[in-house]
PDB file of C-alpha atoms and ligand atoms in Angstrom:
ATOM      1  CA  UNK A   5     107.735 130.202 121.147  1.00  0.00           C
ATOM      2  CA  UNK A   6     104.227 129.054 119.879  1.00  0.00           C
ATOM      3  CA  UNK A   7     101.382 131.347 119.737  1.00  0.00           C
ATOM      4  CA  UNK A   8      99.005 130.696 122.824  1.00  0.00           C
ATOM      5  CA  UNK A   9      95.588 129.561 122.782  1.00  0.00           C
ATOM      6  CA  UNK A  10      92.984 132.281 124.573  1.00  0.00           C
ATOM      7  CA  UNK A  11      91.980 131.126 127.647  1.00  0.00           C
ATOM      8  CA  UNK A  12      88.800 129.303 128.418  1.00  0.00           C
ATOM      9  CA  UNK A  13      87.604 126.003 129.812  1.00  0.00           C
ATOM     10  CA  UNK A  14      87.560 124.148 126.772  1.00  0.00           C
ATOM     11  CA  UNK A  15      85.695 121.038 128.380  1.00  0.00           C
ATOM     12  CA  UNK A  16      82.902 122.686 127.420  1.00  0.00           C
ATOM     13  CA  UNK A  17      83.507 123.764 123.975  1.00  0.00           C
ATOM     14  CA  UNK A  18      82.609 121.968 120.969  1.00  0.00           C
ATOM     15  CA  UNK A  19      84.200 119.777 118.492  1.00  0.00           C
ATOM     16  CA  UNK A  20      83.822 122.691 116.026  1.00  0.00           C
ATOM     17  CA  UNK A  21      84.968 125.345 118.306  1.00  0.00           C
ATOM     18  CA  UNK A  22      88.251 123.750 119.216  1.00  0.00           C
ATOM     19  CA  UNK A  23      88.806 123.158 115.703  1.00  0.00           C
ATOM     20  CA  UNK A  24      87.856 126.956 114.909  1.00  0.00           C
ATOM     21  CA  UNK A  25      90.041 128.398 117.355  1.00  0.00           C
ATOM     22  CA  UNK A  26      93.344 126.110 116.624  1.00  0.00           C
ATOM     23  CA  UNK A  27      92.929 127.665 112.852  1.00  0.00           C
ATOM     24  CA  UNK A  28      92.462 130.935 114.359  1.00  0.00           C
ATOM     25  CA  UNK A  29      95.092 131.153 116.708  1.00  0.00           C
ATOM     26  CA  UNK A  30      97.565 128.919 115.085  1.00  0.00           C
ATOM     27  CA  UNK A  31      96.970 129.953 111.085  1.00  0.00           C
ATOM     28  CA  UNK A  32      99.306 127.951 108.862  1.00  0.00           C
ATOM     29  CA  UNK A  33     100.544 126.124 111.787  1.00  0.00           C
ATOM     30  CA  UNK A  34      98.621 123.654 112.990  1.00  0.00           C
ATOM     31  CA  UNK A  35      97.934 120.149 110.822  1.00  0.00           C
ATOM     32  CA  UNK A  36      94.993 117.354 111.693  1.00  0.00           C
ATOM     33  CA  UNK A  37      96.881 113.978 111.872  1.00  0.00           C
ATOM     34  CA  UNK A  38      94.936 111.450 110.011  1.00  0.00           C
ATOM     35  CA  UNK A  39      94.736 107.904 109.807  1.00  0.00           C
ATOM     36  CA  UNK A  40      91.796 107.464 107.944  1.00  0.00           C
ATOM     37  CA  UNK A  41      88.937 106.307 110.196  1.00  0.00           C
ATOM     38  CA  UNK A  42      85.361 107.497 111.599  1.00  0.00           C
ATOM     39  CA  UNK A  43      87.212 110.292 113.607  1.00  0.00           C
ATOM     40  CA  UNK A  44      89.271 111.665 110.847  1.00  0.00           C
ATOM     41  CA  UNK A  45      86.278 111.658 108.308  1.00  0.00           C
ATOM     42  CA  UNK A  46      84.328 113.950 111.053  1.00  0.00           C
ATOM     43  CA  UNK A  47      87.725 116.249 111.464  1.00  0.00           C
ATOM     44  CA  UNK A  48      88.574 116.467 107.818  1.00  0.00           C
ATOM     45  CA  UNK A  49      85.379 117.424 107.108  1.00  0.00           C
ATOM     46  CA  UNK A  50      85.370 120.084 110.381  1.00  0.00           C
ATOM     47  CA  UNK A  51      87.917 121.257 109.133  1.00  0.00           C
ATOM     48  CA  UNK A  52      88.153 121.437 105.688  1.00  0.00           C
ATOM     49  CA  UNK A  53      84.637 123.257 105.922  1.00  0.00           C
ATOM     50  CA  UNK A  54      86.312 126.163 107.803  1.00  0.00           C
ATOM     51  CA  UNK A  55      89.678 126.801 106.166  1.00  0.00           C
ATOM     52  CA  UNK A  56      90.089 124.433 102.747  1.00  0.00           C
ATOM     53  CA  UNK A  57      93.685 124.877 102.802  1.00  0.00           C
ATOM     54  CA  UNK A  58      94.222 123.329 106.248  1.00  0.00           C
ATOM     55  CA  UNK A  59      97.207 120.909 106.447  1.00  0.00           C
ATOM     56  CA  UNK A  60      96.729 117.145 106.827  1.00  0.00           C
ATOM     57  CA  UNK A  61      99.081 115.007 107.409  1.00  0.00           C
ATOM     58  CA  UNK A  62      99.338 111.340 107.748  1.00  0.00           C
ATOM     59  CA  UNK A  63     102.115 108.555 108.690  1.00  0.00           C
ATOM     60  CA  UNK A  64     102.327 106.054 105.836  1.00  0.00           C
ATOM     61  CA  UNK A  65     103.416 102.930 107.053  1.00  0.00           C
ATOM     62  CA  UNK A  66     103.682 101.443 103.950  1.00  0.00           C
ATOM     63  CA  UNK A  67     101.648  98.464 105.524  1.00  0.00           C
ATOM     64  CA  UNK A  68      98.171 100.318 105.152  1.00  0.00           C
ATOM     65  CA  UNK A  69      95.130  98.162 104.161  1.00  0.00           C
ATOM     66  CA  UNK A  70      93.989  98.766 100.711  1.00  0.00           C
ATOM     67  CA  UNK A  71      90.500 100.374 102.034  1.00  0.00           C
ATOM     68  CA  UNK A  72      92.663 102.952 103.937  1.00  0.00           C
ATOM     69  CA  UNK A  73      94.458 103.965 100.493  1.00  0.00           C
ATOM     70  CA  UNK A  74      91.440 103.614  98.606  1.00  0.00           C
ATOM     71  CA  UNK A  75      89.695 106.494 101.306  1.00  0.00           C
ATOM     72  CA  UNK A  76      92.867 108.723 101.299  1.00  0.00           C
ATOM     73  CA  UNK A  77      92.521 109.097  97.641  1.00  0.00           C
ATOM     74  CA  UNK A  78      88.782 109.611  97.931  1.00  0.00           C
ATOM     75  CA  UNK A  79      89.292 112.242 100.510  1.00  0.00           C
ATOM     76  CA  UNK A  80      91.887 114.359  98.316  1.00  0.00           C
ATOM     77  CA  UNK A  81      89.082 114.562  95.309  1.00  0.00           C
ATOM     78  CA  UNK A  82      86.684 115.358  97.266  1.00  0.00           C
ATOM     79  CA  UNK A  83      88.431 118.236  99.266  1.00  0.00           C
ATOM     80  CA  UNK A  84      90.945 118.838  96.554  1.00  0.00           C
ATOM     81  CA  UNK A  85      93.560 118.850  98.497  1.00  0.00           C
ATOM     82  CA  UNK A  86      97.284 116.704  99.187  1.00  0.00           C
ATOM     83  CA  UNK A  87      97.549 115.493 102.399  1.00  0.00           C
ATOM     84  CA  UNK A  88     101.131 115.534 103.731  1.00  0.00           C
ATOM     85  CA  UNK A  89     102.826 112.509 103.800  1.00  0.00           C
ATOM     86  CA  UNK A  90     105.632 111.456 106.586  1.00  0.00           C
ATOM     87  CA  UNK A  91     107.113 107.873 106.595  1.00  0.00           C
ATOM     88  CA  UNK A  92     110.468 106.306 107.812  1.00  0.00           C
ATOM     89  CA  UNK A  93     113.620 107.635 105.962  1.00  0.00           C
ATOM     90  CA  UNK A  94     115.783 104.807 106.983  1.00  0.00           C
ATOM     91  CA  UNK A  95     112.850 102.241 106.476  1.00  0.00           C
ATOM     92  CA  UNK A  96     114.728 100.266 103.489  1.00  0.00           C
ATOM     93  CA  UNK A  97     117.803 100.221 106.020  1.00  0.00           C
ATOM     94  CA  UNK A  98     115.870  99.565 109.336  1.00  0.00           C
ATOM     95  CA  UNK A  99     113.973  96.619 107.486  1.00  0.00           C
ATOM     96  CA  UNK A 100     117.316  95.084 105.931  1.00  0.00           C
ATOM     97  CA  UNK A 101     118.787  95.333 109.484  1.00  0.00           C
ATOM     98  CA  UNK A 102     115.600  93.416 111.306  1.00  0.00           C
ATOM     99  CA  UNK A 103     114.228  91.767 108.705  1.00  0.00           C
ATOM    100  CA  UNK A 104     110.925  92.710 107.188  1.00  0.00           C
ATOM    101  CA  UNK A 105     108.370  91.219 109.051  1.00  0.00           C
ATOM    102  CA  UNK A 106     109.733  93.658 112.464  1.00  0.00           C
ATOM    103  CA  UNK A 107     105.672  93.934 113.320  1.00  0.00           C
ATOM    104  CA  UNK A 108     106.010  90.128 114.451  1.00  0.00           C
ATOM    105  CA  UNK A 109     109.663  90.137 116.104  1.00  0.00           C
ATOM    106  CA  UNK A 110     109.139  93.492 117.739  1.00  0.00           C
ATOM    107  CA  UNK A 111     106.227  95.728 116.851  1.00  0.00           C
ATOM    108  CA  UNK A 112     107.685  97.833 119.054  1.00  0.00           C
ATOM    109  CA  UNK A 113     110.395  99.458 117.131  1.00  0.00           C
ATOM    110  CA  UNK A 114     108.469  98.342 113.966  1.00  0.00           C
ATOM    111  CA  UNK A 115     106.054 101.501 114.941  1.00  0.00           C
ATOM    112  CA  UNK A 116     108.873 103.733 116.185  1.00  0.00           C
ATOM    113  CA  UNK A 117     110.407 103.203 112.223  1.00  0.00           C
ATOM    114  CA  UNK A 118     107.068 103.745 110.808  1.00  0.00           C
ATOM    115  CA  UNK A 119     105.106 105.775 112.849  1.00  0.00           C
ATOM    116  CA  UNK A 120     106.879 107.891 116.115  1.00  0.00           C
ATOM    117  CA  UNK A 121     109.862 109.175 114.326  1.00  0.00           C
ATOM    118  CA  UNK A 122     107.822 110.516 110.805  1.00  0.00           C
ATOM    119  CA  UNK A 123     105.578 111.463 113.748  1.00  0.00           C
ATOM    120  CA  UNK A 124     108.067 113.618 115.111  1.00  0.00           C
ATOM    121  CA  UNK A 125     109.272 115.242 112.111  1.00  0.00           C
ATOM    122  CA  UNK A 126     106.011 115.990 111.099  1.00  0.00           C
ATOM    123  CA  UNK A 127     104.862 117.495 114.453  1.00  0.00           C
ATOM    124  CA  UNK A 128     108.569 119.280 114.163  1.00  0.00           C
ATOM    125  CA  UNK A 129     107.083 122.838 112.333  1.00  0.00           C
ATOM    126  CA  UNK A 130     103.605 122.862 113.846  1.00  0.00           C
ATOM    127  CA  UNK A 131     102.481 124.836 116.978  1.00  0.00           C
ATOM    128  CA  UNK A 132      99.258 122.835 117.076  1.00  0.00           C
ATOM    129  CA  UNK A 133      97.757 119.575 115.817  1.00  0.00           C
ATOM    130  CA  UNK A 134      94.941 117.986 116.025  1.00  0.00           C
ATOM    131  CA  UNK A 135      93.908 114.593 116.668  1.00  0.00           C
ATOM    132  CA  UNK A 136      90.892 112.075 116.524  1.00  0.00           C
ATOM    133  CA  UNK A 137      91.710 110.354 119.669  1.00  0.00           C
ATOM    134  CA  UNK A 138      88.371 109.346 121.460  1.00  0.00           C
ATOM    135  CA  UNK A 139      88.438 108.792 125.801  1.00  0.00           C
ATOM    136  CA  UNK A 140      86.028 105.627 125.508  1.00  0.00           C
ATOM    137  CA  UNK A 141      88.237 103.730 122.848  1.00  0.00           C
ATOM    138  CA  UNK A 142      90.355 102.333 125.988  1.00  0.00           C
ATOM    139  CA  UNK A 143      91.597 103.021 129.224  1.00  0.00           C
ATOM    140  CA  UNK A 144      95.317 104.833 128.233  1.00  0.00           C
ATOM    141  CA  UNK A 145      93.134 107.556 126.811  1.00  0.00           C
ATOM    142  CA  UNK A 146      90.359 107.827 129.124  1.00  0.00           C
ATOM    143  CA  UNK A 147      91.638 110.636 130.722  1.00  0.00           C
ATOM    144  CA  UNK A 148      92.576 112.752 127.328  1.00  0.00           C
ATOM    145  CA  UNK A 149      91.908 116.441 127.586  1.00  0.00           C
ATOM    146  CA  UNK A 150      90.227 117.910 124.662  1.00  0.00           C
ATOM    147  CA  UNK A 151      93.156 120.409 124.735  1.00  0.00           C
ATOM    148  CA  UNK A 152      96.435 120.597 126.612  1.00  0.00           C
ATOM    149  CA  UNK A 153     100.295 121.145 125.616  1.00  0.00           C
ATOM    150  CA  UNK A 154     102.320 118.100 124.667  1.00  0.00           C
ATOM    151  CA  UNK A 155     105.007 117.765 126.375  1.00  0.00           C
ATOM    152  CA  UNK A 156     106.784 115.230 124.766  1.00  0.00           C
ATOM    153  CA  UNK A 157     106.857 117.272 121.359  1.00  0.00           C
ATOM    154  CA  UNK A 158     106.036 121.138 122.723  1.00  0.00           C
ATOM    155  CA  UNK A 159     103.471 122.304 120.770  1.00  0.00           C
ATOM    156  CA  UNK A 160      99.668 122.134 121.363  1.00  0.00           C
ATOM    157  CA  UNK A 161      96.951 119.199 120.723  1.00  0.00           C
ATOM    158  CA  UNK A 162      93.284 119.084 120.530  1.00  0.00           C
ATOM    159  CA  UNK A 163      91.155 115.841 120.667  1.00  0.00           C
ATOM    160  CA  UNK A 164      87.839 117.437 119.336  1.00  0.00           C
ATOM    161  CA  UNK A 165      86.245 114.044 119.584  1.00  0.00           C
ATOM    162  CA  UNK A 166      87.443 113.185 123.131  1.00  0.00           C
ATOM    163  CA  UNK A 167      84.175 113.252 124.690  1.00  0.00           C
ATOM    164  CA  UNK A 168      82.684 111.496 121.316  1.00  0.00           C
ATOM    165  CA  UNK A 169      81.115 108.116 120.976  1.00  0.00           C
ATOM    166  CA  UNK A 170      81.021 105.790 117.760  1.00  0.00           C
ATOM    167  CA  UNK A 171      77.160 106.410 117.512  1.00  0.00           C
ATOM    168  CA  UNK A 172      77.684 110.245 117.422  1.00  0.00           C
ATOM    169  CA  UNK A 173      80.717 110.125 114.968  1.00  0.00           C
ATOM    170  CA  UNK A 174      78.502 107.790 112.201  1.00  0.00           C
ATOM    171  CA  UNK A 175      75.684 110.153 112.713  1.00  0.00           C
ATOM    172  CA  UNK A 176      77.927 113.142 111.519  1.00  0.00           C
ATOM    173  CA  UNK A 177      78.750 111.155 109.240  1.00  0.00           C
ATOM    174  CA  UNK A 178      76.224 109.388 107.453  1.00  0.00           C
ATOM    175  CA  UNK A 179      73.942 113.024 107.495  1.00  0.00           C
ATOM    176  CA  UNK A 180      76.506 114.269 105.536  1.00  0.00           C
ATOM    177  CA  UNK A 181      77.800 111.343 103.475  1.00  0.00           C
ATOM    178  CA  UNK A 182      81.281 112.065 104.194  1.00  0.00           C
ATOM    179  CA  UNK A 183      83.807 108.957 102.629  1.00  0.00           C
ATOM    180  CA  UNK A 184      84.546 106.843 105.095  1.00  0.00           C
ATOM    181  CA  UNK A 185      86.943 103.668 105.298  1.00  0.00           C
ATOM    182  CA  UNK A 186      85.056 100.858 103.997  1.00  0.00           C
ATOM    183  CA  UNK A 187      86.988  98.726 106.906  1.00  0.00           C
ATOM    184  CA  UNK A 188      84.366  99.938 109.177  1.00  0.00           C
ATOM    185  CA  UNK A 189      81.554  97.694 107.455  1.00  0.00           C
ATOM    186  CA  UNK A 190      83.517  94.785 107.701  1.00  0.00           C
ATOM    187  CA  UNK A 191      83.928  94.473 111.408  1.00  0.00           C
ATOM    188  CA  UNK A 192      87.062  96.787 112.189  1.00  0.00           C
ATOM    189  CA  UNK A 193      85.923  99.427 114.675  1.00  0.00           C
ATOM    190  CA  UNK A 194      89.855 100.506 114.730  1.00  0.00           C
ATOM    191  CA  UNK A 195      92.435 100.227 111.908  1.00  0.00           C
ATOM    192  CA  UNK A 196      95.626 100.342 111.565  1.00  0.00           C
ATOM    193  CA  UNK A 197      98.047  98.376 109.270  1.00  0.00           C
ATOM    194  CA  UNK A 198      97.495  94.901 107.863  1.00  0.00           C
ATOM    195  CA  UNK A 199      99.670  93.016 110.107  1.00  0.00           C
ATOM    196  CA  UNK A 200      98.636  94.285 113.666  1.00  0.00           C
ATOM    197  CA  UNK A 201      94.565  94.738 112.816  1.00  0.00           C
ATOM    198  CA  UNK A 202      91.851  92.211 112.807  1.00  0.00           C
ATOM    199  CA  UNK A 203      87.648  93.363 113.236  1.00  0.00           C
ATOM    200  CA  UNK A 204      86.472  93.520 116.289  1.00  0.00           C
ATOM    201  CA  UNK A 205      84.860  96.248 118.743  1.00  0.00           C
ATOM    202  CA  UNK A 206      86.863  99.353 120.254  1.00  0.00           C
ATOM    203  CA  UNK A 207      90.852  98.429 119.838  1.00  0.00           C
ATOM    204  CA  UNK A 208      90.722  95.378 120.686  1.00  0.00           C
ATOM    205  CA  UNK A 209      91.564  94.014 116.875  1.00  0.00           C
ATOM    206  CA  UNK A 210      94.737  96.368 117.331  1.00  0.00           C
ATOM    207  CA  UNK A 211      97.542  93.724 118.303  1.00  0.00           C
ATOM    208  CA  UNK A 212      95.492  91.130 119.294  1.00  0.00           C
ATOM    209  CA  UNK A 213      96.997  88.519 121.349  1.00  0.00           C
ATOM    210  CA  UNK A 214      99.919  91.361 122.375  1.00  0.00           C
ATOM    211  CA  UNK A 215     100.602  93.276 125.190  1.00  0.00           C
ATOM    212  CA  UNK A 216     101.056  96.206 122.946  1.00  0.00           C
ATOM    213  CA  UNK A 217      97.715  98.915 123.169  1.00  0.00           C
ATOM    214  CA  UNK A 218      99.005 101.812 121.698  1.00  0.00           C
ATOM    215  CA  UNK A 219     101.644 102.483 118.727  1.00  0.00           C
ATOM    216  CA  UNK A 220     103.397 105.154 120.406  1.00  0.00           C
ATOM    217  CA  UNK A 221     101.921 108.072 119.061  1.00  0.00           C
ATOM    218  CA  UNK A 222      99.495 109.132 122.418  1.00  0.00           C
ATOM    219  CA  UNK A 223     101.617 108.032 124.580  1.00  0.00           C
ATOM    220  CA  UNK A 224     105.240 107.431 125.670  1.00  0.00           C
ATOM    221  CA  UNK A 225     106.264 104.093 124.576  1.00  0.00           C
ATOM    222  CA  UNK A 226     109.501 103.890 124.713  1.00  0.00           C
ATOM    223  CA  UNK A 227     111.708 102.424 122.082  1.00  0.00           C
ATOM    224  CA  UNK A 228     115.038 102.863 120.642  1.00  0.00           C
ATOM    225  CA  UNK A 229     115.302 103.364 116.820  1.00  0.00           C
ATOM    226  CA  UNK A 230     118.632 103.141 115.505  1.00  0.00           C
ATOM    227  CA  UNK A 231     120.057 105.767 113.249  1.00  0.00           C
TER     228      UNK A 231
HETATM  229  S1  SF4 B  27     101.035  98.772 113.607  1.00  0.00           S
HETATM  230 FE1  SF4 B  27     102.230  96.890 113.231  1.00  0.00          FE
HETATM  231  S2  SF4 B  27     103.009  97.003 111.121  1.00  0.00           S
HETATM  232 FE2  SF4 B  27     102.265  99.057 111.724  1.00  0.00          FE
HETATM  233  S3  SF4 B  27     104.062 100.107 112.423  1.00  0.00           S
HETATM  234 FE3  SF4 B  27     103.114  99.193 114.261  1.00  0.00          FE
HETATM  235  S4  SF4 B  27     104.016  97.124 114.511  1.00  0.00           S
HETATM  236 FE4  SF4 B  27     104.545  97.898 112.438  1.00  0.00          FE
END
């Protein structure tokens, strides 16, 4: 049973205070998922400041831009520390089965391989993690809450930046020259891997052209992986 967060309307706490009290409550047990944008430069940084052995993790698709790679590596010098790394264990098998280039015939089940199911096991020991989803980066997240149980993998999740903008994450930022992903200055407000990202503002370089809004990570999208 995972330890439970004090109660409090935490609408109207802070970025820093959500952060705070998931490292309080939840010590050793509760990991910032990051993919290496704006959000997770402000988090790492949050949280890094308060505990510097926090756990990181991130999902490595194996399809990352080199920018993203080049930022994770900046990030563990600067913090000195290893961010935890969870990617497909059948990905040599699930890519000889559907053929490499899955993001194009069904990107789909290409991000249940390389993102939901190393997202699962990672979540798997954790009573809390944390997240740098934003309300205003499109409508299937307007409505996050800055903390709430998830259901779908029973343990707890903040978005400290749910009621951020872009404006108020570069001005963290830049006053504190955190590292950022150089992606950013080249037109991609969102990034995630090669394939499925062009620039452009918000998510809309994320799948362009596709139905597909969301990986599967935020919200249920179902998809069968096969073992
Ligand atoms: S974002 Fe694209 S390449 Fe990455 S896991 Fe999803 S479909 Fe595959």
């Amino acid at each position: 049973m995972a330890a439970t967060l004090p109660e409090r309307d935490w609408e109207t706490a802070s970025a820093e205070e959500i952060v705070a009290a998931f490292l309080e409550t939840f010590p050793g047990q509760v990991s910032l998922a990051c993919s290496f944008q704006k959000e997770e430069a402000v988090l790492l940084d949050m949280l890094l400041t308060l505990e510097p052995k926090a756990r990181v993790f991130a999902l490595d698709t194996h399809l990352l831009f080199p920018e993203t790679y080049a930022v994770w590596r900046e990030v563990e010098q600067r913090y000195k520390t290893k961010i935890e790394v969870y990617e497909g264990p059948s990905l040599g098998r699930q890519i000889a089965t559907h053929g490499d280039a899955l993001w194009a015939s069904n990107p789909t089940l290409c991000c249940a391989i390389r993102k939901v199911e190393p997202l699962g096991r990672a979540l798997a020991d954790l009573d809390g993690w944390i997240t740098g989803l934003r309300r205003d980066q499109s409508p299937t997240r307007a409505n996050a809450p800055k903390v709430g149980w998830d259901e779908q993998h029973e343990l707890w999740k903040a978005n400290p930046l749910a009621d951020w903008d872009d404006a108020r994450c570069w001005e963290y930022l830049r006053a504190r020259e955190l590292p950022y992903n150089e992606l950013h200055d080249k037109g991609y407000a969102s990034i995630g891997c090669i394939h499925c990202t062009n620039p452009g503002e918000g998510r809309e370089g994320r799948w362009a052209g596709l139905d597909k809004t969301e990986c599967g990570l935020h919200v249920d999208e179902p998809a069968e992986v096969t073992a």
